[in-house]
Short mmCIF file of C-alpha atoms and ligand atoms in Angstrom, two decimals:
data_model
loop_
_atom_site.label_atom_id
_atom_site.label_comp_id
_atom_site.label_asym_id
_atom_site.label_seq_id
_atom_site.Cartn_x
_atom_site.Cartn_y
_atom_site.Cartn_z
CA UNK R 1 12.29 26.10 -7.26
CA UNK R 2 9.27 28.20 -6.30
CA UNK R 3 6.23 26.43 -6.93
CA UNK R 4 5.74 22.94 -6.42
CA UNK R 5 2.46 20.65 -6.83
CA UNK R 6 1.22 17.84 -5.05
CA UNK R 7 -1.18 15.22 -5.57
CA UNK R 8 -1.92 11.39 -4.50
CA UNK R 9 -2.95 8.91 -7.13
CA UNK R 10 -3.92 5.10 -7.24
CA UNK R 11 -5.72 3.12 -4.34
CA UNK R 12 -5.61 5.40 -1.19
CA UNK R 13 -3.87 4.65 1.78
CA UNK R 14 -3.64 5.87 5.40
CA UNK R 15 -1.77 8.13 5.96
CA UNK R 16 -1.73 10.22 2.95
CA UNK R 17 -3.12 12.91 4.53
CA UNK R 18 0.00 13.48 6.75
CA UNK R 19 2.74 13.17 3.76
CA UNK R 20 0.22 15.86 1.90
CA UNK R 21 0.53 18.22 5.23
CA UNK R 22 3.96 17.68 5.51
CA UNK R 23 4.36 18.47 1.75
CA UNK R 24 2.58 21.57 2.01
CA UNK R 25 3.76 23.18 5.20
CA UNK R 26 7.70 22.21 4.08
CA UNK R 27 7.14 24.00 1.03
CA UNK R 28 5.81 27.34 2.65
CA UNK R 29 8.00 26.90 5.25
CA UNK R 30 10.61 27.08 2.53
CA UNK R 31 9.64 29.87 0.98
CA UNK R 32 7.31 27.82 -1.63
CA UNK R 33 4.03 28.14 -3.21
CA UNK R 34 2.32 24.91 -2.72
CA UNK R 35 -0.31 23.99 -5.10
CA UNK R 36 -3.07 20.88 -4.68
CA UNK R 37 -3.67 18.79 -7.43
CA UNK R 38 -7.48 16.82 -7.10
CA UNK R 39 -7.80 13.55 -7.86
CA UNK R 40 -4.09 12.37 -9.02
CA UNK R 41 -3.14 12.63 -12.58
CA UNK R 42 -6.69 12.84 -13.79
CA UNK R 43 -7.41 16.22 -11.79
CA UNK R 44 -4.41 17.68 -13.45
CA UNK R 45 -5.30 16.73 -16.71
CA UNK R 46 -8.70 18.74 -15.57
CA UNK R 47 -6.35 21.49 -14.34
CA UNK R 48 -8.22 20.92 -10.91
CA UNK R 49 -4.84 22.92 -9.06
CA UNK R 50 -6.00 24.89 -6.08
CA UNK R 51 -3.25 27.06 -4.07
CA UNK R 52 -2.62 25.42 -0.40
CA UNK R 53 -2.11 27.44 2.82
CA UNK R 54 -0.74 26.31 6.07
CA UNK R 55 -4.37 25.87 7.74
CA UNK R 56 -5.58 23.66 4.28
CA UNK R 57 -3.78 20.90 5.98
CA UNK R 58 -5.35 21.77 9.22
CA UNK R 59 -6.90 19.16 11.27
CA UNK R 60 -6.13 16.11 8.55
CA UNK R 61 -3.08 14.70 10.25
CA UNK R 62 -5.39 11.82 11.96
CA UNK R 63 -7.47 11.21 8.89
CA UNK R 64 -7.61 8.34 6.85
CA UNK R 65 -8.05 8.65 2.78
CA UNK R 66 -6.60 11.68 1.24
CA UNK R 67 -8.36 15.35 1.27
CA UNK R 68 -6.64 15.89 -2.08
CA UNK R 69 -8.68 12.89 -3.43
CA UNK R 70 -7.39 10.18 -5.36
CA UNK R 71 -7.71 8.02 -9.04
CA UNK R 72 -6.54 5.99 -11.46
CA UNK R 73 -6.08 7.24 -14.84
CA UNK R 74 -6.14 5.34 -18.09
CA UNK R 75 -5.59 8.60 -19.80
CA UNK R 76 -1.96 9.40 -17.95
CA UNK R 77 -0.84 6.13 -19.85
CA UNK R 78 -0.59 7.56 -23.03
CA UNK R 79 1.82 9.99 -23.98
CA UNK R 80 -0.11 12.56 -25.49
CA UNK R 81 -1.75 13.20 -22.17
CA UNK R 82 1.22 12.81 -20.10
CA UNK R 83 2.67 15.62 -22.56
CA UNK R 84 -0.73 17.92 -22.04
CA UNK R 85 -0.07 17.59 -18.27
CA UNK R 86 3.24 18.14 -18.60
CA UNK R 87 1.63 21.85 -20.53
CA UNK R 88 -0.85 22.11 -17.54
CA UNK R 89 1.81 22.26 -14.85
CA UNK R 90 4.05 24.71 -16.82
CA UNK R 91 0.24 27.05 -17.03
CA UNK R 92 0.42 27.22 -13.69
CA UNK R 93 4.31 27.75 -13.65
CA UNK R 94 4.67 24.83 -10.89
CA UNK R 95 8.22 23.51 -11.54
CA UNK R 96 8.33 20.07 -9.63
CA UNK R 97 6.23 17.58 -7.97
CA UNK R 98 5.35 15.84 -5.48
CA UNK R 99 3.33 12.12 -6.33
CA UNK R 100 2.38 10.22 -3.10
CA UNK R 101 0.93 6.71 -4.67
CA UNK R 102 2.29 3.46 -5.40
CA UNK R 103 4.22 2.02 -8.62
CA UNK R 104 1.47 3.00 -11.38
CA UNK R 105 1.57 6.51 -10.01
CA UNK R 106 4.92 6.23 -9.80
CA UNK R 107 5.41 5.46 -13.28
CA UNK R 108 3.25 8.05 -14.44
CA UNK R 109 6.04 10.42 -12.33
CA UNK R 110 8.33 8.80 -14.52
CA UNK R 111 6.62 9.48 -17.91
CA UNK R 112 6.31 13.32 -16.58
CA UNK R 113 9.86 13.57 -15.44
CA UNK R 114 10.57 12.82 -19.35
CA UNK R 115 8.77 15.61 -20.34
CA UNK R 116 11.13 17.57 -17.99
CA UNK R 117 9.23 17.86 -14.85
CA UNK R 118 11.16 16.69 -11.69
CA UNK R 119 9.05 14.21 -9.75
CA UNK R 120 9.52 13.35 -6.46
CA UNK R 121 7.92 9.75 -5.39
CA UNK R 122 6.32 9.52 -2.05
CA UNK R 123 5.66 5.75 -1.41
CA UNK R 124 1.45 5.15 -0.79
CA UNK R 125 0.22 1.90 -0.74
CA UNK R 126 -1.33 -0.54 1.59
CA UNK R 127 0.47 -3.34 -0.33
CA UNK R 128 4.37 -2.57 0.76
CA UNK R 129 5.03 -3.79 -2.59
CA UNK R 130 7.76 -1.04 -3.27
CA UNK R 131 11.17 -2.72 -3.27
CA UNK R 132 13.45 0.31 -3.04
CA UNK R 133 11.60 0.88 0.46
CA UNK R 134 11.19 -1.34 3.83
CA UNK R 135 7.96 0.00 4.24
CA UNK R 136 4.96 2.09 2.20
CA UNK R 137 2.66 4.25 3.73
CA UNK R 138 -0.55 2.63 4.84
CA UNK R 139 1.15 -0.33 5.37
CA UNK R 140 1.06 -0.52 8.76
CA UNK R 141 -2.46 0.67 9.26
CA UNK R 142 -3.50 -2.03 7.15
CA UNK R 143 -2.03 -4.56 9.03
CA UNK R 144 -3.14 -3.67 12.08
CA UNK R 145 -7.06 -3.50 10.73
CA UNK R 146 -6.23 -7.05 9.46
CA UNK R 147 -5.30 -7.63 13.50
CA UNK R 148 -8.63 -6.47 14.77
CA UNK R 149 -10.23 -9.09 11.96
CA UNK R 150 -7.99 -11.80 12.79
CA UNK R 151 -9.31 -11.13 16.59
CA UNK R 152 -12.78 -11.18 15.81
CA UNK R 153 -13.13 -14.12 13.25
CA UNK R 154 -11.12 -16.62 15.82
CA UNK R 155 -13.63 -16.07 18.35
CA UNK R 156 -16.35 -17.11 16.50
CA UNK R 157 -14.19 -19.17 14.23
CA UNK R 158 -13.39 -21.20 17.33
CA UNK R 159 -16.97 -21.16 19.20
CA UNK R 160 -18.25 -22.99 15.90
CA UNK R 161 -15.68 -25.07 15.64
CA UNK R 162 -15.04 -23.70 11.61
CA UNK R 163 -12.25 -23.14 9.21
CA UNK R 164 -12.05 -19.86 8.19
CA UNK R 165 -10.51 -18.29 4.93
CA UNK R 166 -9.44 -14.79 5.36
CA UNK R 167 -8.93 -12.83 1.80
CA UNK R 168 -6.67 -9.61 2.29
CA UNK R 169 -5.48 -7.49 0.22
CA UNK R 170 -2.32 -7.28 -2.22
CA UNK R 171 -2.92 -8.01 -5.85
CA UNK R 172 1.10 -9.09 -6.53
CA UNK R 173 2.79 -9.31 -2.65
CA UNK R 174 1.92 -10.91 0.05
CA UNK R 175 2.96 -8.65 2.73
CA UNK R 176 -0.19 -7.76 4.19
CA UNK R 177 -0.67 -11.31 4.46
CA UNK R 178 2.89 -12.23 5.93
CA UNK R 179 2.85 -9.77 8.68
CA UNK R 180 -0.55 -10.20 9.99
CA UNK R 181 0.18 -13.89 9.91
CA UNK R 182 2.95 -13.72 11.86
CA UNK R 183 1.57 -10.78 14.44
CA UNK R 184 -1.99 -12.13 14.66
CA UNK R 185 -1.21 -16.01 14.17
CA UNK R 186 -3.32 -18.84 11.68
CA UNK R 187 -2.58 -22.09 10.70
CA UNK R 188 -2.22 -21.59 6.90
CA UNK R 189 -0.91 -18.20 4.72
CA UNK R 190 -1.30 -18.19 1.12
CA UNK R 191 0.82 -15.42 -0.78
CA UNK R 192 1.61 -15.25 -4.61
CA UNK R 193 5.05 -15.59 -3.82
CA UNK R 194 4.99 -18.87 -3.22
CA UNK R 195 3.04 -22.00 -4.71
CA UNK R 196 0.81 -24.17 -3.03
CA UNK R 197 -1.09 -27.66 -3.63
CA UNK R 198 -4.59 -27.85 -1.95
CA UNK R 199 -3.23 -31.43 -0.07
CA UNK R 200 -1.08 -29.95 1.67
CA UNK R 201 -3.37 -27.00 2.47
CA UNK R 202 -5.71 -29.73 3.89
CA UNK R 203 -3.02 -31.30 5.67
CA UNK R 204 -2.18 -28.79 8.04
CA UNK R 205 -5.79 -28.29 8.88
CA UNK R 206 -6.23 -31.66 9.59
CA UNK R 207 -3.29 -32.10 11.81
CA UNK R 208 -4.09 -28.57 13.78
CA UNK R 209 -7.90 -30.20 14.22
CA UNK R 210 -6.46 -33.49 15.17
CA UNK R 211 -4.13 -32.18 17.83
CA UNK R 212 -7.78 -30.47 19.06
CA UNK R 213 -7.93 -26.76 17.52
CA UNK R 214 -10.66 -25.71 17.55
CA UNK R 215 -10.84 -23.74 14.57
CA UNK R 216 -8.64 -23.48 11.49
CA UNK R 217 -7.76 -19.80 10.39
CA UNK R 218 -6.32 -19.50 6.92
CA UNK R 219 -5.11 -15.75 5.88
CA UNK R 220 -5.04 -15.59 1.41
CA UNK R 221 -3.45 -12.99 -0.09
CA UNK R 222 -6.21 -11.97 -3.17
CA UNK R 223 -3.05 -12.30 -5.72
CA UNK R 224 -3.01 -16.21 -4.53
CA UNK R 225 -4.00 -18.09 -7.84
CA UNK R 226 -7.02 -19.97 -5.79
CA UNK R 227 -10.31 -18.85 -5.47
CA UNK R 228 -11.68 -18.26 -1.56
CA UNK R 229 -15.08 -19.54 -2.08
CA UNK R 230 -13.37 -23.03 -4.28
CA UNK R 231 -11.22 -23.21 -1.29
CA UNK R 232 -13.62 -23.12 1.67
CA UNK R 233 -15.91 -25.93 -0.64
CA UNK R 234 -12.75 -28.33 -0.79
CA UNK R 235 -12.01 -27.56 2.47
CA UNK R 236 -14.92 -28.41 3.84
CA UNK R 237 -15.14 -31.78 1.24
CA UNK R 238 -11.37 -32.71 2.55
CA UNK R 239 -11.42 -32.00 6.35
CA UNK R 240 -15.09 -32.29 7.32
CA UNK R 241 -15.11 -29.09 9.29
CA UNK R 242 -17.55 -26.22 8.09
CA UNK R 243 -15.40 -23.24 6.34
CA UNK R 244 -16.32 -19.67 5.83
CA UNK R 245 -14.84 -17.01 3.87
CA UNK R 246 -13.93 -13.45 4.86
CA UNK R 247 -13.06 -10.87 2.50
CA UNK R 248 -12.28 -7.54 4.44
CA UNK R 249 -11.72 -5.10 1.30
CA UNK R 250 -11.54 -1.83 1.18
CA UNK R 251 -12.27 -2.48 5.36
CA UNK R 252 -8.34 -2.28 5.03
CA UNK R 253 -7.65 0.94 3.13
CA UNK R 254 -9.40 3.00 5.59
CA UNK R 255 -9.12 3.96 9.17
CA UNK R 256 -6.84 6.25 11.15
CA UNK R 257 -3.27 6.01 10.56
CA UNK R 258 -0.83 4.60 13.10
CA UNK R 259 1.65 6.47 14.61
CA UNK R 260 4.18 4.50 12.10
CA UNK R 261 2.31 5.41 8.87
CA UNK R 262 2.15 9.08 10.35
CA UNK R 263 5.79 9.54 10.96
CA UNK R 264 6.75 7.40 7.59
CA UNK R 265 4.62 9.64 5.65
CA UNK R 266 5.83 13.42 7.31
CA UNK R 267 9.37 12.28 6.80
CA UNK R 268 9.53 11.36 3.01
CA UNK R 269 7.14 13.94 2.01
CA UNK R 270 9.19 16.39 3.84
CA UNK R 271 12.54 15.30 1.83
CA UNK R 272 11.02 15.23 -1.15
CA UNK R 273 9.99 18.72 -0.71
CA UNK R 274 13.91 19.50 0.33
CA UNK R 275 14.85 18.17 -3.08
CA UNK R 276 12.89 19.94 -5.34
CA UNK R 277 14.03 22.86 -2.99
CA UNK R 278 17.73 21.59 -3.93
CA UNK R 279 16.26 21.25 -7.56
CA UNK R 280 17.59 17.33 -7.49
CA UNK R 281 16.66 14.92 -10.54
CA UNK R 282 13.34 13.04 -9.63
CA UNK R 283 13.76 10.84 -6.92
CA UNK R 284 11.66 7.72 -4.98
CA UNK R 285 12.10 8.43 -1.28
CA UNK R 286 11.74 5.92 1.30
CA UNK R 287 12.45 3.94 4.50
CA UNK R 288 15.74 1.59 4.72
CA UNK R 289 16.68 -0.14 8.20
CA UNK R 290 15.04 3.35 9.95
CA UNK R 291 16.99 6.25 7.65
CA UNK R 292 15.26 7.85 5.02
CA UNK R 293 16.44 7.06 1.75
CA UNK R 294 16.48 8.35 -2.07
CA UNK R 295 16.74 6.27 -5.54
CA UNK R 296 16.65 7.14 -9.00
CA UNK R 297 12.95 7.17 -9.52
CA UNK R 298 13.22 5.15 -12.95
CA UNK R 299 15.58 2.74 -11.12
CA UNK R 300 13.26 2.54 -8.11
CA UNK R 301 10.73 1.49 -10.10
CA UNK R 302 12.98 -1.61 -11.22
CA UNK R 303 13.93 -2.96 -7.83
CA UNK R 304 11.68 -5.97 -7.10
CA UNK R 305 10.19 -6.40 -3.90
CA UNK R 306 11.82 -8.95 -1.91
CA UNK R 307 9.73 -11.36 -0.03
CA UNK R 308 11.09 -12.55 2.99
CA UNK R 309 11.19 -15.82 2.83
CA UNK R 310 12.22 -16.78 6.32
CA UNK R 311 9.16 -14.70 8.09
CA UNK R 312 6.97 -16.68 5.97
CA UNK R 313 8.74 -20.01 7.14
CA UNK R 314 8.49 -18.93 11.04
CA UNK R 315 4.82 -18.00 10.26
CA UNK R 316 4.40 -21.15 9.08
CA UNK R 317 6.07 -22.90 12.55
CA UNK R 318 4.45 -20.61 14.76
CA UNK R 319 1.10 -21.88 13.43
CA UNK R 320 1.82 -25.40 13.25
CA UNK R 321 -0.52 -27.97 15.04
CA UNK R 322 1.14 -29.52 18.45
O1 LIG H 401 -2.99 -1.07 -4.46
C1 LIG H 401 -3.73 -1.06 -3.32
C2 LIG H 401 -4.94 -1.95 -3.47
O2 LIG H 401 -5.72 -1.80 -2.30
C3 LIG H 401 -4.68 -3.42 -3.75
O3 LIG H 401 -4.34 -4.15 -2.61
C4 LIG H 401 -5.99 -3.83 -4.36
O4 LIG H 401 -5.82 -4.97 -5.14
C5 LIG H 401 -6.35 -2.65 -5.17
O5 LIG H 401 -5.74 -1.54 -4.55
C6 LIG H 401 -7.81 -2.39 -5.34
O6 LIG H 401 -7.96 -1.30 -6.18
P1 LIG H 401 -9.26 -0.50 -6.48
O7 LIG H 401 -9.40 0.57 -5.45
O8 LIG H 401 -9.03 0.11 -7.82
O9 LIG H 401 -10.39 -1.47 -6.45
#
């Protein structure tokens, strides 16, 4: 292969911009020309394809977002424009990509890959809701912002003696809830995964205020099927304590990435530029117990995420009241 594309599609993440400099300097380095697609699948049905050099990725290591842009695209999900992109890339004579996003853009990769285009999956997402991968790109970051929050709202959380919902991020897994639970510490997580009644949501807050917390931190996943705002009201109905919601957003998707999210992203976007080198099948790369790993990208796509049950349960002893 001689010419390969990249682009990143869906919500951003950080630490895109490293997997898209590793992309492009592995490809030159290789012999390659590297092309930039603009703003995921919708800049290449635009034909927006610009020709990267080894000082476009310049300086971008340490940035958040992604220089190449990013969307989502309604249009990619039907066939006929999967097929005109499929025309686009074969204008340009770019033989294989590489798609840094999460599952949408990852079945969009698929739908090209059909049309004959090798795809190579670079996991992006804040959520970590890949299950062929430990971890996603962004991941991490997230998390850690969530940290800084956590921080923050207990201080004045406890000074006012309040309950305090905290809404992150992660529309089908509660990851980002689960591990900045467990590294950050509240009394009550709420993730899709697994069902709660609002008595027993009440109960813990009671029995952390009656063995004399002073505040009651409660971290939602937004896939939860509860609304924040209904559950500070019956909080504050059930317990007597004031409550307060916090809903970070897109706080979360930004920021610069950590050194985990940096190395994560150089070292799958460099092997899936040594597989369209190889000219492989399309491929998901990711991250299992610390080696870098590569799956089918249709069968990818099927493994679920696994939630792990048993962090949840010591999240949910380590923030027990006395
Ligand atoms: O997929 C990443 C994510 O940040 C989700 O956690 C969130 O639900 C969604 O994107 C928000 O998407 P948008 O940027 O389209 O509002």
């Amino acid at each position: 292969m001689k010419k390969i594309g990249v682009l990143t599609s869906g919500g951003d993440a950080p630490g895109m911009n490293a997997a898209v400099r590793a992309a492009v300097r592995c490809g030159i380095d290789r012999g390659m020309e590297v092309f930039g697609i603009k703003r995921g699948f919708e800049g290449l049905l635009d034909g927006e394809i610009v020709s990267m050099q080894w000082h476009s990725v310049g300086d971008i290591l340490q940035r958040g977002g992604t220089i190449l842009r990013t969307a989502r695209s309604s249009r990619f999900m039907e066939d006929k424009w999967v097929e005109h992109g499929a025309k686009i890339l074969e204008a340009f004579g770019i033989e294989g990509l590489v798609i840094i996003g999460g599952d949408g853009s990852f079945r969009g990769g698929a739908a090209l890959a059909k049309k004959g285009v090798p795809v190579m999956g670079v996991p992006g997402t804040i959520d970590n809701d890949l299950g062929y991968t430990d971890y996603t790109i962004g991941f991490d970051t997230a998390v850690n912002t969530i940290l800084g929050l956590i921080t923050n709202i207990r201080d004045t959380s406890s000074s006012h003696e309040r309950s305090t919902i905290i809404e992150v991020m992660g529309r089908r897994c509660g990851d980002l809830a689960l591990h900045s639970v467990l590294s950050g510490g509240a009394d009550v997580i709420l993730v899709p995964e697994v069902k709660h009644d609002i008595n027993e949501i009440c109960r813990r807050v009671l029995e952390g205020q009656a063995t004399g917390k002073a505040h009651s931190l409660i971290v939602m996943a937004e896939g939860f099927d509860m609304d924040s705002s209904e559950l500070a009201r019956t909080l504050e109905e059930m317990t007597g304590r004031e409550a307060r919601t916090v809903v970070p957003g897109y706080i979360q998707r930004g920021g610069s990435p950590t050194e985990k999210d940096r190395l994560l992203a150089s070292v799958t976007a460099a092997k899936a530029v040594e597989l369209l080198f190889d000219d492989s099948d399309s491929k998901a790369i990711g991250i299992y117990r610390g080696e870098v790993v590569t799956m089918d990208l249709e069968k990818a796509l099927q493994v679920k995420a696994e939630f792990r049950r048993d962090l949840y349960e010591l999240s949910n002893v380590l923030g027990k009241g006395k």
